[in-house]
mmCIF file of C-alpha atoms in Angstrom:
data_model
loop_
_atom_site.group_PDB
_atom_site.id
_atom_site.type_symbol
_atom_site.label_atom_id
_atom_site.label_comp_id
_atom_site.label_asym_id
_atom_site.label_seq_id
_atom_site.Cartn_x
_atom_site.Cartn_y
_atom_site.Cartn_z
ATOM 1 C CA MET S 1381 79.225 155.561 132.508
ATOM 2 C CA ALA S 1382 78.797 151.968 131.537
ATOM 3 C CA ASP S 1383 76.487 151.170 128.649
ATOM 4 C CA VAL S 1384 73.760 148.618 129.235
ATOM 5 C CA ILE S 1385 72.154 146.337 126.650
ATOM 6 C CA ASN S 1386 68.452 146.031 127.293
ATOM 7 C CA VAL S 1387 67.432 142.383 126.933
ATOM 8 C CA THR S 1388 63.922 141.108 127.500
ATOM 9 C CA VAL S 1389 64.075 137.334 127.781
ATOM 10 C CA ASN S 1390 61.372 134.846 128.742
ATOM 11 C CA LEU S 1391 63.433 132.660 131.060
ATOM 12 C CA GLU S 1392 60.949 129.778 131.090
ATOM 13 C CA ALA S 1393 60.771 129.705 127.312
ATOM 14 C CA PHE S 1394 64.546 130.025 127.193
ATOM 15 C CA SER S 1395 64.942 126.939 129.398
ATOM 16 C CA GLN S 1396 62.478 125.011 127.255
ATOM 17 C CA ALA S 1397 64.359 126.099 124.115
ATOM 18 C CA ILE S 1398 67.610 124.671 125.514
ATOM 19 C CA SER S 1399 65.842 121.357 126.169
ATOM 20 C CA ALA S 1400 64.430 121.473 122.628
ATOM 21 C CA ILE S 1401 67.929 121.986 121.204
ATOM 22 C CA GLN S 1402 69.156 118.957 123.134
ATOM 23 C CA ALA S 1403 66.228 116.885 121.850
ATOM 24 C CA LEU S 1404 66.917 118.025 118.279
ATOM 25 C CA HIS S 1405 70.576 117.081 118.672
ATOM 26 C CA SER S 1406 69.610 113.606 119.921
ATOM 27 C CA SER S 1407 67.093 113.002 117.130
ATOM 28 C CA GLY S 1408 69.612 114.178 114.527
ATOM 29 C CA SER S 1409 72.196 111.782 115.966
ATOM 30 C CA ARG S 1410 69.688 108.932 115.640
ATOM 31 C CA VAL S 1411 69.243 109.761 111.946
ATOM 32 C CA PHE S 1412 72.978 109.510 111.305
ATOM 33 C CA ASP S 1413 73.177 106.316 113.385
ATOM 34 C CA CYS S 1414 70.427 104.852 111.200
ATOM 35 C CA LEU S 1415 72.380 105.751 108.058
ATOM 36 C CA LYS S 1416 75.562 104.331 109.573
ATOM 37 C CA ASP S 1417 73.991 100.997 110.535
ATOM 38 C CA GLY S 1418 72.314 100.558 107.153
ATOM 39 C CA MET S 1419 70.385 97.418 106.301
ATOM 40 C CA ARG S 1420 71.823 94.738 108.565
ATOM 41 C CA LYS S 1421 69.017 93.438 110.734
ATOM 42 C CA LYS S 1422 66.835 91.420 108.355
ATOM 43 C CA GLU S 1423 67.607 88.205 106.531
ATOM 44 C CA THR S 1424 66.222 89.062 103.091
ATOM 45 C CA LEU S 1425 67.202 92.062 100.987
ATOM 46 C CA GLU S 1426 63.573 93.172 100.623
ATOM 47 C CA GLY S 1427 63.042 92.963 104.380
ATOM 48 C CA ARG S 1428 66.191 94.978 105.026
ATOM 49 C CA GLU S 1429 65.111 97.695 102.621
ATOM 50 C CA LYS S 1430 61.596 98.019 104.074
ATOM 51 C CA ALA S 1431 62.824 98.038 107.669
ATOM 52 C CA PHE S 1432 65.518 100.594 106.854
ATOM 53 C CA ILE S 1433 63.085 102.942 105.048
ATOM 54 C CA ALA S 1434 60.495 102.719 107.848
ATOM 55 C CA HIS S 1435 63.098 103.320 110.559
ATOM 56 C CA PHE S 1436 64.624 106.216 108.615
ATOM 57 C CA GLN S 1437 61.219 107.873 108.061
ATOM 58 C CA ASP S 1438 60.374 107.593 111.770
ATOM 59 C CA ASN S 1439 63.637 109.293 112.690
ATOM 60 C CA LEU S 1440 63.009 112.086 110.174
ATOM 61 C CA HIS S 1441 59.524 112.655 111.618
ATOM 62 C CA VAL S 1442 61.039 113.014 115.087
ATOM 63 C CA VAL S 1443 63.590 115.539 113.757
ATOM 64 C CA ASN S 1444 60.817 117.511 112.051
ATOM 65 C CA ARG S 1445 58.775 117.511 115.268
ATOM 66 C CA ASP S 1446 61.710 118.714 117.384
ATOM 67 C CA LEU S 1447 62.575 121.397 114.826
ATOM 68 C CA ASN S 1448 58.986 122.742 114.814
ATOM 69 C CA GLU S 1449 58.989 122.831 118.619
ATOM 70 C CA LEU S 1450 62.283 124.729 118.644
ATOM 71 C CA GLU S 1451 60.954 127.277 116.127
ATOM 72 C CA ARG S 1452 57.858 127.782 118.301
ATOM 73 C CA LEU S 1453 59.941 128.371 121.408
ATOM 74 C CA SER S 1454 62.328 130.703 119.605
ATOM 75 C CA ASN S 1455 59.440 133.075 118.939
ATOM 76 C CA LEU S 1456 58.664 133.174 122.672
ATOM 77 C CA VAL S 1457 62.223 133.985 123.689
ATOM 78 C CA GLY S 1458 62.927 137.693 123.731
ATOM 79 C CA LYS S 1459 65.587 139.149 121.473
ATOM 80 C CA PRO S 1460 68.296 141.568 122.653
ATOM 81 C CA SER S 1461 68.426 145.012 121.183
ATOM 82 C CA GLU S 1462 70.375 145.452 117.980
ATOM 83 C CA ASN S 1463 72.626 148.093 119.547
ATOM 84 C CA HIS S 1464 75.928 146.694 120.842
ATOM 85 C CA PRO S 1465 77.754 149.696 122.358
ATOM 86 C CA LEU S 1466 81.478 149.986 121.783
ATOM 87 C CA HIS S 1467 82.582 152.068 124.790
ATOM 88 C CA ASN S 1468 81.687 155.734 124.301
ATOM 89 C CA SER S 1469 80.651 155.155 120.718
ATOM 90 C CA GLY S 1470 77.389 153.763 122.092
ATOM 91 C CA LEU S 1471 76.287 157.332 122.630
ATOM 92 C CA LEU S 1472 75.941 157.646 118.860
ATOM 93 C CA SER S 1473 72.977 155.276 119.006
ATOM 94 C CA LEU S 1474 71.093 157.881 121.066
ATOM 95 C CA ASP S 1475 71.069 160.331 118.170
ATOM 96 C CA ARG S 1476 67.499 161.154 117.234
ATOM 97 C CA VAL S 1477 68.364 161.587 113.576
ATOM 98 C CA GLN S 1478 69.957 158.144 113.289
ATOM 99 C CA ASP S 1479 67.777 157.324 110.294
ATOM 100 C CA LYS S 1480 69.378 160.149 108.375
ATOM 101 C CA THR S 1481 72.929 159.649 109.667
ATOM 102 C CA PRO S 1482 73.321 155.977 110.705
ATOM 103 C CA LEU S 1483 76.827 156.481 112.096
ATOM 104 C CA TYR S 1484 76.516 153.862 114.815
ATOM 105 C CA SER S 1485 75.361 151.016 112.555
ATOM 106 C CA GLN S 1486 78.081 151.877 110.039
ATOM 107 C CA LEU S 1487 80.639 151.872 112.829
ATOM 108 C CA LEU S 1488 79.522 148.388 113.893
ATOM 109 C CA GLN S 1489 79.886 147.099 110.335
ATOM 110 C CA ALA S 1490 83.354 148.638 110.043
ATOM 111 C CA TYR S 1491 84.340 147.059 113.370
ATOM 112 C CA LYS S 1492 83.178 143.587 112.262
ATOM 113 C CA TRP S 1493 84.933 143.993 108.909
ATOM 114 C CA SER S 1494 88.156 145.038 110.663
ATOM 115 C CA ASN S 1495 88.037 141.944 112.916
ATOM 116 C CA LYS S 1496 87.527 139.644 109.933
ATOM 117 C CA LEU S 1497 90.341 141.332 108.030
ATOM 118 C CA GLN S 1498 92.711 140.899 110.974
ATOM 119 C CA TYR S 1499 91.742 137.227 111.331
ATOM 120 C CA HIS S 1500 92.267 136.400 107.630
ATOM 121 C CA ALA S 1501 95.507 138.381 107.555
ATOM 122 C CA GLY S 1502 96.808 136.251 110.429
ATOM 123 C CA LEU S 1503 95.906 133.069 108.556
ATOM 124 C CA ALA S 1504 97.598 134.304 105.380
ATOM 125 C CA SER S 1505 100.724 135.252 107.323
ATOM 126 C CA GLY S 1506 100.933 131.781 108.859
ATOM 127 C CA LEU S 1507 100.601 130.096 105.461
ATOM 128 C CA LEU S 1508 103.222 132.318 103.865
ATOM 129 C CA ASN S 1509 105.683 131.677 106.691
ATOM 130 C CA GLN S 1510 105.422 127.953 106.034
ATOM 131 C CA GLN S 1511 106.714 128.365 102.488
ATOM 132 C CA SER S 1512 110.461 128.112 101.963
ATOM 133 C CA LEU S 1513 110.764 131.071 99.617
ATOM 134 C CA LYS S 1514 114.150 132.650 100.293
ATOM 135 C CA ARG S 1515 114.943 135.590 98.082
ATOM 136 C CA SER S 1516 117.715 138.114 98.343
ATOM 137 C CA ALA S 1517 118.433 141.315 96.533
ATOM 138 C CA ASN S 1518 120.987 139.539 94.344
ATOM 139 C CA GLN S 1519 118.539 136.837 93.344
ATOM 140 C CA MET S 1520 115.881 139.369 92.458
ATOM 141 C CA GLY S 1521 118.318 141.066 90.112
ATOM 142 C CA VAL S 1522 119.155 137.976 88.092
ATOM 143 C CA SER S 1523 117.589 137.905 84.679
ATOM 144 C CA ALA S 1524 114.778 135.404 84.225
ATOM 145 C CA LYS S 1525 116.490 134.049 81.105
ATOM 146 C CA ARG S 1526 119.549 133.003 83.118
ATOM 147 C CA ARG S 1527 117.627 131.148 85.785
ATOM 148 C CA PRO S 1528 117.643 127.383 85.346
ATOM 149 C CA LYS S 1529 114.163 125.981 84.907
ATOM 150 C CA ALA S 1530 113.195 123.164 87.225
ATOM 151 C CA GLN S 1531 112.421 120.062 85.229
ATOM 152 C CA PRO S 1532 109.539 117.834 86.355
ATOM 153 C CA THR S 1533 111.142 114.699 87.737
ATOM 154 C CA THR S 1534 108.090 112.553 87.002
ATOM 155 C CA LEU S 1535 108.549 112.921 83.238
ATOM 156 C CA VAL S 1536 112.274 112.316 82.858
ATOM 157 C CA LEU S 1537 112.675 108.882 84.414
ATOM 158 C CA PRO S 1538 114.958 106.705 82.302
ATOM 159 C CA PRO S 1539 113.212 103.883 80.417
ATOM 160 C CA GLN S 1540 115.498 101.311 82.066
ATOM 161 C CA TYR S 1541 114.168 102.316 85.486
ATOM 162 C CA VAL S 1542 110.569 101.947 84.281
ATOM 163 C CA ASP S 1543 111.406 98.510 82.839
ATOM 164 C CA ASP S 1544 112.895 97.409 86.168
ATOM 165 C CA VAL S 1545 109.815 98.518 88.114
ATOM 166 C CA ILE S 1546 107.461 96.697 85.732
ATOM 167 C CA SER S 1547 109.665 93.602 85.805
ATOM 168 C CA ARG S 1548 109.587 93.497 89.621
ATOM 169 C CA ILE S 1549 105.813 93.844 89.638
ATOM 170 C CA ASP S 1550 105.536 91.062 87.044
ATOM 171 C CA ARG S 1551 107.491 88.723 89.309
ATOM 172 C CA MET S 1552 105.320 89.613 92.315
ATOM 173 C CA PHE S 1553 102.139 88.136 90.798
ATOM 174 C CA PRO S 1554 102.592 84.746 89.103
ATOM 175 C CA GLU S 1555 98.970 84.636 87.870
ATOM 176 C CA MET S 1556 99.427 88.008 86.122
ATOM 177 C CA SER S 1557 101.593 88.469 83.023
ATOM 178 C CA ILE S 1558 102.726 91.923 81.903
ATOM 179 C CA HIS S 1559 104.020 92.587 78.392
ATOM 180 C CA LEU S 1560 105.699 96.003 77.957
ATOM 181 C CA SER S 1561 106.102 97.752 74.610
ATOM 182 C CA ARG S 1562 107.035 101.231 73.389
ATOM 183 C CA PRO S 1563 105.475 101.767 69.949
ATOM 184 C CA ASN S 1564 105.580 105.574 70.151
ATOM 185 C CA GLY S 1565 108.957 106.405 71.645
ATOM 186 C CA THR S 1566 109.624 106.397 75.391
ATOM 187 C CA SER S 1567 105.994 106.126 76.544
ATOM 188 C CA ALA S 1568 105.249 102.613 77.744
ATOM 189 C CA MET S 1569 102.182 100.519 76.982
ATOM 190 C CA LEU S 1570 101.390 97.452 79.076
ATOM 191 C CA LEU S 1571 99.262 94.465 78.140
ATOM 192 C CA VAL S 1572 98.266 92.884 81.437
ATOM 193 C CA THR S 1573 96.763 89.397 81.184
ATOM 194 C CA LEU S 1574 95.052 88.279 84.376
ATOM 195 C CA GLY S 1575 94.730 84.504 84.295
ATOM 196 C CA ASN S 1576 91.970 83.442 81.893
ATOM 197 C CA VAL S 1577 89.678 86.229 83.036
ATOM 198 C CA LEU S 1578 90.528 89.509 81.319
ATOM 199 C CA LYS S 1579 93.141 91.614 79.583
ATOM 200 C CA VAL S 1580 93.916 95.224 80.463
ATOM 201 C CA ILE S 1581 95.733 97.756 78.290
ATOM 202 C CA VAL S 1582 97.599 100.279 80.457
ATOM 203 C CA ILE S 1583 98.903 103.466 78.803
ATOM 204 C CA MET S 1584 101.739 105.056 80.764
ATOM 205 C CA ARG S 1585 103.735 108.258 80.593
ATOM 206 C CA SER S 1586 106.991 107.297 82.256
ATOM 207 C CA LEU S 1587 105.682 105.755 85.514
ATOM 208 C CA SER S 1588 102.457 107.766 85.509
ATOM 209 C CA ILE S 1589 99.402 105.786 84.353
ATOM 210 C CA ASP S 1590 97.227 107.805 81.991
ATOM 211 C CA ARG S 1591 94.348 105.438 81.218
ATOM 212 C CA THR S 1592 93.328 101.801 81.167
ATOM 213 C CA ILE S 1593 91.041 99.675 79.000
ATOM 214 C CA ALA S 1594 89.738 96.300 80.206
ATOM 215 C CA LYS S 1595 88.574 93.617 77.769
ATOM 216 C CA GLY S 1596 87.601 89.985 77.930
ATOM 217 C CA TYR S 1597 90.239 87.285 77.738
ATOM 218 C CA ASN S 1598 88.988 86.103 74.318
ATOM 219 C CA GLU S 1599 88.538 89.604 72.862
ATOM 220 C CA ASN S 1600 90.971 90.976 70.315
ATOM 221 C CA VAL S 1601 93.196 93.704 71.748
ATOM 222 C CA TYR S 1602 95.150 94.443 68.558
ATOM 223 C CA THR S 1603 94.379 96.512 65.490
ATOM 224 C CA GLU S 1604 94.780 95.304 61.919
ATOM 225 C CA ASP S 1605 98.372 96.563 61.761
ATOM 226 C CA GLY S 1606 99.344 94.570 64.888
ATOM 227 C CA LYS S 1607 99.373 97.450 67.395
ATOM 228 C CA LEU S 1608 97.493 97.576 70.691
ATOM 229 C CA ASP S 1609 93.993 98.950 70.241
ATOM 230 C CA ILE S 1610 93.817 101.772 72.778
ATOM 231 C CA TRP S 1611 90.597 103.350 71.524
ATOM 232 C CA SER S 1612 87.857 100.741 71.169
ATOM 233 C CA LYS S 1613 86.080 99.566 74.326
ATOM 234 C CA SER S 1614 85.011 96.071 75.254
ATOM 235 C CA ASN S 1615 81.938 94.483 73.710
ATOM 236 C CA TYR S 1616 80.782 93.243 77.105
ATOM 237 C CA GLN S 1617 79.159 95.412 79.758
ATOM 238 C CA VAL S 1618 80.977 93.680 82.612
ATOM 239 C CA PHE S 1619 84.392 94.701 81.260
ATOM 240 C CA GLN S 1620 83.141 98.204 80.497
ATOM 241 C CA LYS S 1621 82.287 98.440 84.198
ATOM 242 C CA VAL S 1622 85.771 97.212 85.107
ATOM 243 C CA THR S 1623 87.251 99.914 82.849
ATOM 244 C CA ASP S 1624 85.229 102.602 84.651
ATOM 245 C CA HIS S 1625 86.307 101.300 88.057
ATOM 246 C CA ALA S 1626 89.942 101.161 86.940
ATOM 247 C CA THR S 1627 89.729 104.821 85.924
ATOM 248 C CA THR S 1628 88.405 105.605 89.398
ATOM 249 C CA ALA S 1629 91.287 103.643 90.919
ATOM 250 C CA LEU S 1630 93.791 105.772 88.995
ATOM 251 C CA LEU S 1631 92.351 108.853 90.684
ATOM 252 C CA HIS S 1632 92.502 107.162 94.095
ATOM 253 C CA TYR S 1633 96.097 105.919 93.962
ATOM 254 C CA GLN S 1634 98.011 109.190 93.737
ATOM 255 C CA LEU S 1635 101.476 109.724 95.233
ATOM 256 C CA PRO S 1636 103.534 111.921 92.871
ATOM 257 C CA GLN S 1637 106.771 111.504 94.833
ATOM 258 C CA MET S 1638 106.610 107.670 94.796
ATOM 259 C CA LEU S 1639 105.225 106.625 91.428
ATOM 260 C CA ASP S 1640 106.576 103.083 91.707
ATOM 261 C CA VAL S 1641 104.411 102.594 94.809
ATOM 262 C CA VAL S 1642 101.402 103.938 92.886
ATOM 263 C CA VAL S 1643 101.918 101.461 90.024
ATOM 264 C CA ARG S 1644 102.431 98.563 92.445
ATOM 265 C CA SER S 1645 99.300 99.505 94.420
ATOM 266 C CA PHE S 1646 97.238 99.760 91.242
ATOM 267 C CA MET S 1647 98.468 96.380 90.006
ATOM 268 C CA THR S 1648 97.665 94.839 93.392
ATOM 269 C CA TRP S 1649 94.149 96.245 93.136
ATOM 270 C CA LEU S 1650 93.843 94.999 89.544
ATOM 271 C CA ARG S 1651 94.972 91.522 90.587
ATOM 272 C CA SER S 1652 91.867 91.230 92.810
ATOM 273 C CA TYR S 1653 89.823 90.697 89.605
ATOM 274 C CA ILE S 1654 91.316 87.198 89.252
ATOM 275 C CA LYS S 1655 88.032 85.978 90.848
ATOM 276 C CA LEU S 1656 85.747 88.329 88.940
ATOM 277 C CA PHE S 1657 83.224 85.558 88.211
ATOM 278 C CA GLN S 1658 83.807 83.551 91.403
ATOM 279 C CA ALA S 1659 83.631 86.016 94.325
ATOM 280 C CA PRO S 1660 80.170 86.881 95.746
ATOM 281 C CA CYS S 1661 79.157 90.388 96.774
ATOM 282 C CA GLN S 1662 80.175 91.165 100.345
ATOM 283 C CA ARG S 1663 76.972 93.167 100.935
ATOM 284 C CA CYS S 1664 74.134 91.079 99.470
ATOM 285 C CA GLY S 1665 75.955 87.734 99.176
ATOM 286 C CA LYS S 1666 74.797 87.187 95.577
ATOM 287 C CA PHE S 1667 76.946 86.330 92.587
ATOM 288 C CA LEU S 1668 74.808 88.145 90.008
ATOM 289 C CA GLN S 1669 72.759 91.338 90.135
ATOM 290 C CA ASP S 1670 71.062 92.577 86.962
ATOM 291 C CA GLY S 1671 73.026 89.906 85.121
ATOM 292 C CA LEU S 1672 76.426 91.247 86.245
ATOM 293 C CA PRO S 1673 78.918 89.885 88.789
ATOM 294 C CA PRO S 1674 80.417 92.126 91.522
ATOM 295 C CA THR S 1675 82.602 94.460 89.445
ATOM 296 C CA TRP S 1676 83.678 96.876 92.200
ATOM 297 C CA ARG S 1677 86.738 96.200 94.330
ATOM 298 C CA ASP S 1678 87.311 98.141 97.529
ATOM 299 C CA PHE S 1679 90.533 100.172 97.339
ATOM 300 C CA ARG S 1680 91.603 99.243 100.868
ATOM 301 C CA THR S 1681 90.280 95.723 101.514
ATOM 302 C CA LEU S 1682 89.961 94.563 97.860
ATOM 303 C CA GLU S 1683 86.560 93.037 98.707
ATOM 304 C CA ALA S 1684 84.031 92.496 95.902
ATOM 305 C CA PHE S 1685 80.796 94.490 95.701
ATOM 306 C CA HIS S 1686 78.108 95.070 93.141
ATOM 307 C CA ASP S 1687 78.092 98.583 91.746
ATOM 308 C CA THR S 1688 74.864 99.378 93.632
ATOM 309 C CA CYS S 1689 75.728 97.533 96.853
ATOM 310 C CA ARG S 1690 78.899 99.532 97.489
ATOM 311 C CA GLN S 1691 76.989 102.771 98.030
#
């Protein structure tokens, strides 16, 4: 005997609800299109902002209207019964004392949990099969003390190799001079002078860049004992902004297996500041905003933007 799910559905309201879903999808797409286009249609910045805000508010009102209409129609559409028979187990739902012994509802929950468990187990099995972990009985019996420990290759690069990489990068950019020193052992410290614009102190661990500090060209970058000052920040807000952006760039350029490419990419990005006070913002077209030049450089195109215009 086949089990039947009793469903009472208002077909007219159901059809209207489908149309409402389509309208909500279209209005939501217009909101994202508005965000994607941004402020590009007016000549002045103030005009662009006002037009963008008005257009965005209109789109949100349409979304709110479509959402309210969909909620109204959803109340008119009938809901199916909560009982979803599983073959003969559906007969359990006919028990008159179901409130005292809710076997059928518990069975449904166990069935859903079993399906989820099977799905996640399949995902875990696929991930584990991708790993190249080959162990035998002999390997499992070897003492942990006798196993050779894998050394991190990124920390044991010879200093001569690091010097060669920095020397090649120095020759790539004639307007940038790089002075390398090792005051504390094998860790390298770079003093990068970019034309007559700024100086950047780069602290490295082998070929991995730990942190950077940007200062003005005329600022002192040495301490009283003649060592590079790696703790004090610049006295000028513009170079403090450049320091913050350089820290962000270090998080962006990450390729642990090819650290020389990471250093070269970072230096190429840093070289784009050669026109820090000459390049206008690519968004608003102005040279100054709040008294500061465009301090942000795009990681891919190296174009200049003000810190607020890039968002």
